[in-house]
Tab-separated table of C-alpha atoms and ligand atoms in Angstrom:
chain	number	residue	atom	x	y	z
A	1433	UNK	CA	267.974	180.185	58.300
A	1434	UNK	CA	265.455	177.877	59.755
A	1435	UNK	CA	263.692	175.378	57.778
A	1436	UNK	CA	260.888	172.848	58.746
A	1437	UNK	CA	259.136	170.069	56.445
A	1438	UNK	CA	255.782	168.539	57.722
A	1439	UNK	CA	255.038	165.420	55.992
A	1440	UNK	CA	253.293	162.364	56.568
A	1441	UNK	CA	256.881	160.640	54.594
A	1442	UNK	CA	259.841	162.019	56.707
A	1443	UNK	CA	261.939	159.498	55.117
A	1444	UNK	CA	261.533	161.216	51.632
A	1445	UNK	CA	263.561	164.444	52.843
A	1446	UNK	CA	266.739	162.355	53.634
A	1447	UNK	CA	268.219	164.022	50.542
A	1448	UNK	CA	268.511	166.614	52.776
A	1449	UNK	CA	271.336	165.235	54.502
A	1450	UNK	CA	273.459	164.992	50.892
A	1451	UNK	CA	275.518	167.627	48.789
A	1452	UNK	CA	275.750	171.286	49.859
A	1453	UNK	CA	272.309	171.159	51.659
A	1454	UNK	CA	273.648	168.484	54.246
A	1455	UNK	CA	277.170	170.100	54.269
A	1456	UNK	CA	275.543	173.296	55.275
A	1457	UNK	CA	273.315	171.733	58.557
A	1458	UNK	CA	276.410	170.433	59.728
A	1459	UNK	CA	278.377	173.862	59.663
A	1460	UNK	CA	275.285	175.220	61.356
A	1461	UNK	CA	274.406	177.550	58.499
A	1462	UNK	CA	270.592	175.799	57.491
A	1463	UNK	CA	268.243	174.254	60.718
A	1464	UNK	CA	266.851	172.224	58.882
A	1465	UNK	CA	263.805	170.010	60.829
A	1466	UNK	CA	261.324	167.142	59.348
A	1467	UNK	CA	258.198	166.699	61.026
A	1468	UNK	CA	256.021	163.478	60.732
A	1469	UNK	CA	252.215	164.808	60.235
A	1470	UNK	CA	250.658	162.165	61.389
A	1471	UNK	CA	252.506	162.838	65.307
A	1472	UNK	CA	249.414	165.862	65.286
A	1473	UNK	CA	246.535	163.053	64.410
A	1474	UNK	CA	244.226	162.800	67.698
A	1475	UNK	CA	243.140	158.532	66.407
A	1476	UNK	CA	244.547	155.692	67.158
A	1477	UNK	CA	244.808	155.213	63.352
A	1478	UNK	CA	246.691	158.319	62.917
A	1479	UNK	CA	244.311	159.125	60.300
A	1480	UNK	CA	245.126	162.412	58.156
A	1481	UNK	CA	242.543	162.504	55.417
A	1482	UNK	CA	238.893	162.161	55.048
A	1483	UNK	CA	236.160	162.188	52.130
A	1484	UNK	CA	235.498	165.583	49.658
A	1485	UNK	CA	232.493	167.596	50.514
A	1486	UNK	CA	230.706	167.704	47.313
A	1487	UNK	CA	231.845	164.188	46.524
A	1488	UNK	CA	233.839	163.059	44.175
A	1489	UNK	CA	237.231	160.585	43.817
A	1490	UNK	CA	240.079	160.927	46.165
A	1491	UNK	CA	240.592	162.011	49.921
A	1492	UNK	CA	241.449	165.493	51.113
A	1493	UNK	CA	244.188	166.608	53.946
A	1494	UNK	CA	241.940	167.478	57.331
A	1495	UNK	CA	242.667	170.763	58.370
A	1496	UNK	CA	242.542	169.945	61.924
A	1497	UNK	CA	245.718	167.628	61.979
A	1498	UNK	CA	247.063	170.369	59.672
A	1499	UNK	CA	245.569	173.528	62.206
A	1500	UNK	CA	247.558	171.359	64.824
A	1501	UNK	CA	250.520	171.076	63.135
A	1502	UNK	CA	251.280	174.225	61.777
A	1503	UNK	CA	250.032	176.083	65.380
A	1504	UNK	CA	252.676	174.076	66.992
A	1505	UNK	CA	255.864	174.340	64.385
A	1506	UNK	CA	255.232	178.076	63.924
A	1507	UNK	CA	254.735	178.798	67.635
A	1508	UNK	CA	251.196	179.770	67.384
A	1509	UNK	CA	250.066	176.710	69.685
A	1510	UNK	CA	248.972	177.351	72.876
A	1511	UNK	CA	251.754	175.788	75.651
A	1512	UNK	CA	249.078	173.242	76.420
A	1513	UNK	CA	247.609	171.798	73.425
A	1514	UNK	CA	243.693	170.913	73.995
A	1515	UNK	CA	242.835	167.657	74.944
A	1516	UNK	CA	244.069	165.081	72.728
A	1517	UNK	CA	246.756	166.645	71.038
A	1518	UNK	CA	249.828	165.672	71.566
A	1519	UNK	CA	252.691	168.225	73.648
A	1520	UNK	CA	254.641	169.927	71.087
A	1521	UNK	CA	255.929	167.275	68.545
A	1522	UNK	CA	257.303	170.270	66.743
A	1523	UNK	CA	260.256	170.536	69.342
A	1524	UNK	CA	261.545	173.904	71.161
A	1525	UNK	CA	260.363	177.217	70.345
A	1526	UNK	CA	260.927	178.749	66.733
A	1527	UNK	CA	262.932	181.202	66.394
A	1528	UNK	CA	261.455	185.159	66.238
A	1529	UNK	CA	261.909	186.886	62.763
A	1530	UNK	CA	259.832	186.692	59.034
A	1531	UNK	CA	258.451	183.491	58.603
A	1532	UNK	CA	257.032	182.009	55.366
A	1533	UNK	CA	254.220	179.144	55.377
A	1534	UNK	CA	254.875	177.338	51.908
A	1535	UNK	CA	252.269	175.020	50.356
A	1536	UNK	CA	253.143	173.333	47.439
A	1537	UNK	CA	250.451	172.753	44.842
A	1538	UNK	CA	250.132	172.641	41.585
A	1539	UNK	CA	247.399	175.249	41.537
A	1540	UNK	CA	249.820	177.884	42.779
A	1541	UNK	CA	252.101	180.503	41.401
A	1542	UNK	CA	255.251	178.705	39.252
A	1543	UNK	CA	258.128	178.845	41.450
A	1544	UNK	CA	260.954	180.132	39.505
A	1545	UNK	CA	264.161	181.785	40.762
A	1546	UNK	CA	262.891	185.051	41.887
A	1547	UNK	CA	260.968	183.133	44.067
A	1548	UNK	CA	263.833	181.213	45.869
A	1549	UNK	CA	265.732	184.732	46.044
A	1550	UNK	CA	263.175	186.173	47.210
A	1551	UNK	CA	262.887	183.190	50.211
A	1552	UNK	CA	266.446	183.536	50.502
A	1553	UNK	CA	265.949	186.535	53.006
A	1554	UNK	CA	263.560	184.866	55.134
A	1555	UNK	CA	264.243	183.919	58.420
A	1556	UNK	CA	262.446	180.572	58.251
A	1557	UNK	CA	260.590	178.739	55.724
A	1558	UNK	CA	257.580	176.379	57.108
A	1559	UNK	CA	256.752	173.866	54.003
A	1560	UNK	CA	253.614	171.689	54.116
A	1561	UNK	CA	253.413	168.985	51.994
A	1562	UNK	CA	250.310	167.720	50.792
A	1563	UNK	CA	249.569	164.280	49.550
A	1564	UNK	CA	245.622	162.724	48.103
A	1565	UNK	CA	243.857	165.535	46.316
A	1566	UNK	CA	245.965	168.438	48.627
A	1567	UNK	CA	245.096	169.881	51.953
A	1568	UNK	CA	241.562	171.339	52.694
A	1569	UNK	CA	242.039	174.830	51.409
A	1570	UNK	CA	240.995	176.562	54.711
A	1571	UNK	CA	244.378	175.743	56.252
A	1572	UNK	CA	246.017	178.895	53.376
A	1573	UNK	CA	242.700	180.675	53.613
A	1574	UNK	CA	243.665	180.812	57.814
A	1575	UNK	CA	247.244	181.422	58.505
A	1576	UNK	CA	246.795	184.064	55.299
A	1577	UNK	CA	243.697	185.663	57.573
A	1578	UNK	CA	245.974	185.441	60.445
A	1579	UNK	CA	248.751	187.687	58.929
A	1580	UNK	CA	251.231	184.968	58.122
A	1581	UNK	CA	253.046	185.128	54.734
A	1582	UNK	CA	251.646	182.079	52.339
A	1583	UNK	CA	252.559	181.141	49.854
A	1584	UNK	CA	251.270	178.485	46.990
A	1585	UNK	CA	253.612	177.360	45.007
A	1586	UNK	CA	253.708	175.213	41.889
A	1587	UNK	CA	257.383	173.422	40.447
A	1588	UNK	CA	255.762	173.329	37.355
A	1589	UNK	CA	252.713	172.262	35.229
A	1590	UNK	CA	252.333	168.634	36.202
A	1591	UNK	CA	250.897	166.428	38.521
A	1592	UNK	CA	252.912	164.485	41.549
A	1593	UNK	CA	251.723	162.156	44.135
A	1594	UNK	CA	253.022	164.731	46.883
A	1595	UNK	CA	254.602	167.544	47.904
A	1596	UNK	CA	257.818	166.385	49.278
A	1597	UNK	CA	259.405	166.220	45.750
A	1598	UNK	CA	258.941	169.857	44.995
A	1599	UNK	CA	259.740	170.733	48.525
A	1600	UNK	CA	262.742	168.789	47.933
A	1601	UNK	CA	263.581	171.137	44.829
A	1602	UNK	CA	262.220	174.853	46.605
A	1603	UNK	CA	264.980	174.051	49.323
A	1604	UNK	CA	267.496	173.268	47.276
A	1605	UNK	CA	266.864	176.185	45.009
A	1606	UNK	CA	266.486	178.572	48.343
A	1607	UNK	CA	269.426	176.943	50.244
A	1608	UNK	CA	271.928	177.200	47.689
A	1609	UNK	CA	271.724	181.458	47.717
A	1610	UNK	CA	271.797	181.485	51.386
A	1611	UNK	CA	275.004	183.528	52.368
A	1612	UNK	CA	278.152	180.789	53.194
A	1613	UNK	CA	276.070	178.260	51.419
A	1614	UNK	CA	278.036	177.700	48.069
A	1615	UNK	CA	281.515	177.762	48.214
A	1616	UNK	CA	282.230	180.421	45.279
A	1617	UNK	CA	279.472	182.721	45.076
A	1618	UNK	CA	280.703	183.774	42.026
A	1619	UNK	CA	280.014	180.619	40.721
A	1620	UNK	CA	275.789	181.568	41.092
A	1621	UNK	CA	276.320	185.612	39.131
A	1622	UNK	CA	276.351	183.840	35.626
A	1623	UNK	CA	273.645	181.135	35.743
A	1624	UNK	CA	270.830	180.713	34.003
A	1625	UNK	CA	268.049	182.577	35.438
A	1626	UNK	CA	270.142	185.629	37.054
A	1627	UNK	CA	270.094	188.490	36.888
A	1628	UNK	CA	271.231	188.738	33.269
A	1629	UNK	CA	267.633	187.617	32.490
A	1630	UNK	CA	269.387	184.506	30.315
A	1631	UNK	CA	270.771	180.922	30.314
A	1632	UNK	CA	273.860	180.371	30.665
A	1633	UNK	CA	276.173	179.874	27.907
A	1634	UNK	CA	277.756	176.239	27.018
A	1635	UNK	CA	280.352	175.349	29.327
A	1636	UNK	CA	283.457	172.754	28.585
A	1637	UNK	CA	286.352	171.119	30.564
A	1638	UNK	CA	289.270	168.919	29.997
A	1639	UNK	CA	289.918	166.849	27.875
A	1640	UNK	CA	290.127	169.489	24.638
A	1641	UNK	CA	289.082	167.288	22.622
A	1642	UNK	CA	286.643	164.235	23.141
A	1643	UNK	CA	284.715	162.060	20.902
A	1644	UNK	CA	286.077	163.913	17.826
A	1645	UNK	CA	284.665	166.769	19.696
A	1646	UNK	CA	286.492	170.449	20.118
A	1647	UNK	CA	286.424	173.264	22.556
A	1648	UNK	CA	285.606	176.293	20.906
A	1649	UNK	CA	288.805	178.173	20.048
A	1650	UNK	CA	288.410	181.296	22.033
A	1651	UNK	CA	288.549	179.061	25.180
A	1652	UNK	CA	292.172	178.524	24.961
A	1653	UNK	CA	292.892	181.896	23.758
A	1654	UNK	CA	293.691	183.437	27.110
A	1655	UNK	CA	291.833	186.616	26.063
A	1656	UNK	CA	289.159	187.414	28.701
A	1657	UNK	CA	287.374	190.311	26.580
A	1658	UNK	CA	286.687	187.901	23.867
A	1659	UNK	CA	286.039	185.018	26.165
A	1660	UNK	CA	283.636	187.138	28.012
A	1661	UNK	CA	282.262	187.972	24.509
A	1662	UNK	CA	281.649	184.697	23.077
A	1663	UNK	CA	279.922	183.607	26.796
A	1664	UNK	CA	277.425	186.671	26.365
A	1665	UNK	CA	276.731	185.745	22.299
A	1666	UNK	CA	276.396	182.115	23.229
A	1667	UNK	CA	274.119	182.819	26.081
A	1668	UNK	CA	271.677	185.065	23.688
A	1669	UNK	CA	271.744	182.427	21.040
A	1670	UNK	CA	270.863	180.031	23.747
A	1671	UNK	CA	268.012	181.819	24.849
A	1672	UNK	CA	266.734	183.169	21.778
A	1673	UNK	CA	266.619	179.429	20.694
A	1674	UNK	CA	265.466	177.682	23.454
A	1675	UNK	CA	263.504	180.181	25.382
A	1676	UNK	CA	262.404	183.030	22.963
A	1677	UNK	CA	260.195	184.554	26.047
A	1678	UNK	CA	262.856	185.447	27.962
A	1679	UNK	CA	264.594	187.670	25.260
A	1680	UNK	CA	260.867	189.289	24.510
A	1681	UNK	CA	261.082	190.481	28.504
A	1682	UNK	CA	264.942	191.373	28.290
A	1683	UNK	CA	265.528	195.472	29.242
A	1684	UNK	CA	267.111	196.565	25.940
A	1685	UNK	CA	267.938	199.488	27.510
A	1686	UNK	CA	270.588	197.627	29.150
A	1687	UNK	CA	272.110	196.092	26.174
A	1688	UNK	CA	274.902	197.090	24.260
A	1689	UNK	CA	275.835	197.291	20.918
A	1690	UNK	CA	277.063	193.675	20.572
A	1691	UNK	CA	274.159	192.436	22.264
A	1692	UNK	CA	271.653	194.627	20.020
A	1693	UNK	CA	273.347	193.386	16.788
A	1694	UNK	CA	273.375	189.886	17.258
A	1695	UNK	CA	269.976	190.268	18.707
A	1696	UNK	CA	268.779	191.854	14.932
A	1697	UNK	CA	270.822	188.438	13.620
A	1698	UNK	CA	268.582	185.850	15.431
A	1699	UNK	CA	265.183	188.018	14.420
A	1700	UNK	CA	264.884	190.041	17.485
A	1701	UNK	CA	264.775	194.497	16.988
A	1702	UNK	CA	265.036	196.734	20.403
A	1703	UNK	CA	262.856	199.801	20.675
A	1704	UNK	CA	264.177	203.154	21.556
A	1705	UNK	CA	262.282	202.822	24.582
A	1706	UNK	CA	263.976	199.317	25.511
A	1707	UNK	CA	261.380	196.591	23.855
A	1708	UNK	CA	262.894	193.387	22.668
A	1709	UNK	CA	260.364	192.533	20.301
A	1710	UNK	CA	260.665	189.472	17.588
A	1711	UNK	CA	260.488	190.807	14.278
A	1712	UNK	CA	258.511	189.211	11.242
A	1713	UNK	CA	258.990	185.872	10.123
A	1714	UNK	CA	261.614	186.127	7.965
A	1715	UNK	CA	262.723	189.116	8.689
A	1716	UNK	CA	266.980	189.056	9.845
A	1717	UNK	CA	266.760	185.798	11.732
A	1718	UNK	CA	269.025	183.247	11.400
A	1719	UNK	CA	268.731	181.190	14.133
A	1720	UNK	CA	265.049	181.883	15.705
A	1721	UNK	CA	262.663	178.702	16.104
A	1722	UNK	CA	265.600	176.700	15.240
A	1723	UNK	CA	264.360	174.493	18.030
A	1724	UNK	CA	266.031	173.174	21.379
A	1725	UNK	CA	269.321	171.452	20.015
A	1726	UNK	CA	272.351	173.736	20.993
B	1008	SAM	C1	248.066	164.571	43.698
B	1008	SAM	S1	248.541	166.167	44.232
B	1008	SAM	C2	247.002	167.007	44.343
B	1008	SAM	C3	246.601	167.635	43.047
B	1008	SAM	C4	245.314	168.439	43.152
B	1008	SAM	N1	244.192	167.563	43.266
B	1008	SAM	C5	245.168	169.297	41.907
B	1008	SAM	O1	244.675	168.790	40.897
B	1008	SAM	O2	245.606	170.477	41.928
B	1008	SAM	C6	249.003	165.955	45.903
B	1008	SAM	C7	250.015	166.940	46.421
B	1008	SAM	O3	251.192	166.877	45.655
B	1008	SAM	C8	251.850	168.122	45.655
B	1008	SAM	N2	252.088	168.504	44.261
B	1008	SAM	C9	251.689	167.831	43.175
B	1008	SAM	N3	252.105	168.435	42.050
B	1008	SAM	C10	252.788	169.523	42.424
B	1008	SAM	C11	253.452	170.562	41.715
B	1008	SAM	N4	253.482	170.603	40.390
B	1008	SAM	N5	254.057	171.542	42.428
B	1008	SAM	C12	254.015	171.527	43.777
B	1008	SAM	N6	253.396	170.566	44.505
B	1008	SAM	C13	252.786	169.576	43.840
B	1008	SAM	C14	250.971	169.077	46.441
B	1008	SAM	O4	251.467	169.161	47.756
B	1008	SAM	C15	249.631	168.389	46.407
B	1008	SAM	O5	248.831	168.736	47.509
């Protein structure tokens, strides 16, 4: 997979180099490239921003240094620039294949992980990051026009000074599911957020016992049934307490028995038709609203 960053702060995506991510550019499995905006600005001040039409506080990212930019790193420049522009600071030729242009804002879509499965099959992944009050919304409103997959993505509902932090995090999240990335991909078929709609259950290592603290019995027992048993109950009473929406849009018809019962415990009832659907205050739960803690 092939992965470029445009940025006016190259320097921020040196976490890229780190962990998996990094281990993975050296094998040759990510091409992974950082662009400097500001190598597309046409002034001798390199300037990237300008004033709001309509007025108001803050600057806005000029779509021409962006146009330039984006024409050049997808492969949509012309082989001579026009006047002014500088020859292809973007580097050889991108590859063919299904490209995605991400934006990150915090007016788009929530990324979450069917997102970064879903980027996973991409060929390449173009991020730009904005900085001031975000790029001038013509640059999505163009390469959209222009048949090009965009996409506008939040991290989540909050405010940063730029979008190299969340592109940071989307390439992380994507990276990690790219085939060869992680070393046991059986390590990613439990976690939170799979497929199993759920989060994962409480994990625990050596020592046994720490701080007064115990493993849960089964742990030690050897017996993978009832191992696999308590990891499914603890992962429902995980979700139920912490994330109650994700049990409401589990498919009960792909529960079992177990599931369904301890599901009635915590104050949840499954249709005949598969609804999860919380049952009256007070009615069988135990454990719902019991708040974040465990
Ligand atoms: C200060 S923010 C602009 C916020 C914009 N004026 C608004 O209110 O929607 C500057 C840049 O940071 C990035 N950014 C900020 N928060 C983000 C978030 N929650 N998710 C993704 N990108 C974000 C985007 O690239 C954005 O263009």
């Amino acid at each position: 997979m092939r992965i470029d960053v445009v940025t006016i702060f190259p320097e921020y995506l040196a976490a890229l180099d780190l962990s998996l991510v990094g281990k993975a550019r050296q094998r040759g499995l990510l091409d992974l490239r950082v662009h400097d905006l500001r190598d597309w600005t046409a002034d001798r001040h390199r300037t990237v921003d300008d004033t709001p039409f309509g007025g108001g506080a803050g600057m806005v990212m000029r779509p021409d240094v962006w146009g330039r930019a984006l024409d050049d790193v997808l492969g949509t420049a012309p082989p001579e620039g026009p006047a002014g522009s500088p020859s292809s600071p973007g580097g050889d030729s991108p590859p063919p294949g299904a490209t995605t242009l991400i934006l990150p804002t915090p007016s788009g879509e929530v990324f979450t992980q069917r997102h970064a499965e879903d980027l996973a099959t991409a060929d390449r992944l173009v991020l730009a990051c904005g900085r001031y009050e975000g790029i001038d919304a013509r640059v999505a409103e163009h390469y959209r026009t222009g048949g090009l997959d965009v996409r506008e993505l939040s991290i989540g509902d909050y405010v940063l000074n730029g979008g190299e932090v969340a592109a940071l995090v989307m390439i992380e999240a994507v990276a990690r599911l790219v085939p060869g990335m992680v070393g046991n991909p059986e390590s990613l078929v439990e976690e939170s957020h799979g497929a199993a709609g759920l989060l994962e259950y409480p994990v625990y290592t050596k020592p046994p016992r720490w701080q007064d603290l115990e493993i849960p019995e089964v742990l030690l027992s050897g017996h993978h049934a009832r191992i696999d048993r308590w990891r499914r109950d603890e992962a429902l009473r995980r979700t139920a307490r912490r994330r109650p929406e994700m049990i409401a849009a589990l498919d009960g018809t792909a529960l079992d028995k177990k599931d369904v019962a301890l599901l009635a415990e915590l104050g949840w009832s499954v249709s005949d038709d598969g609804r999860v659907v919380a049952l009256p205050e007070g009615e069988g739960a135990t454990d719902r609203g019991a708040g974040p803690a465990g």
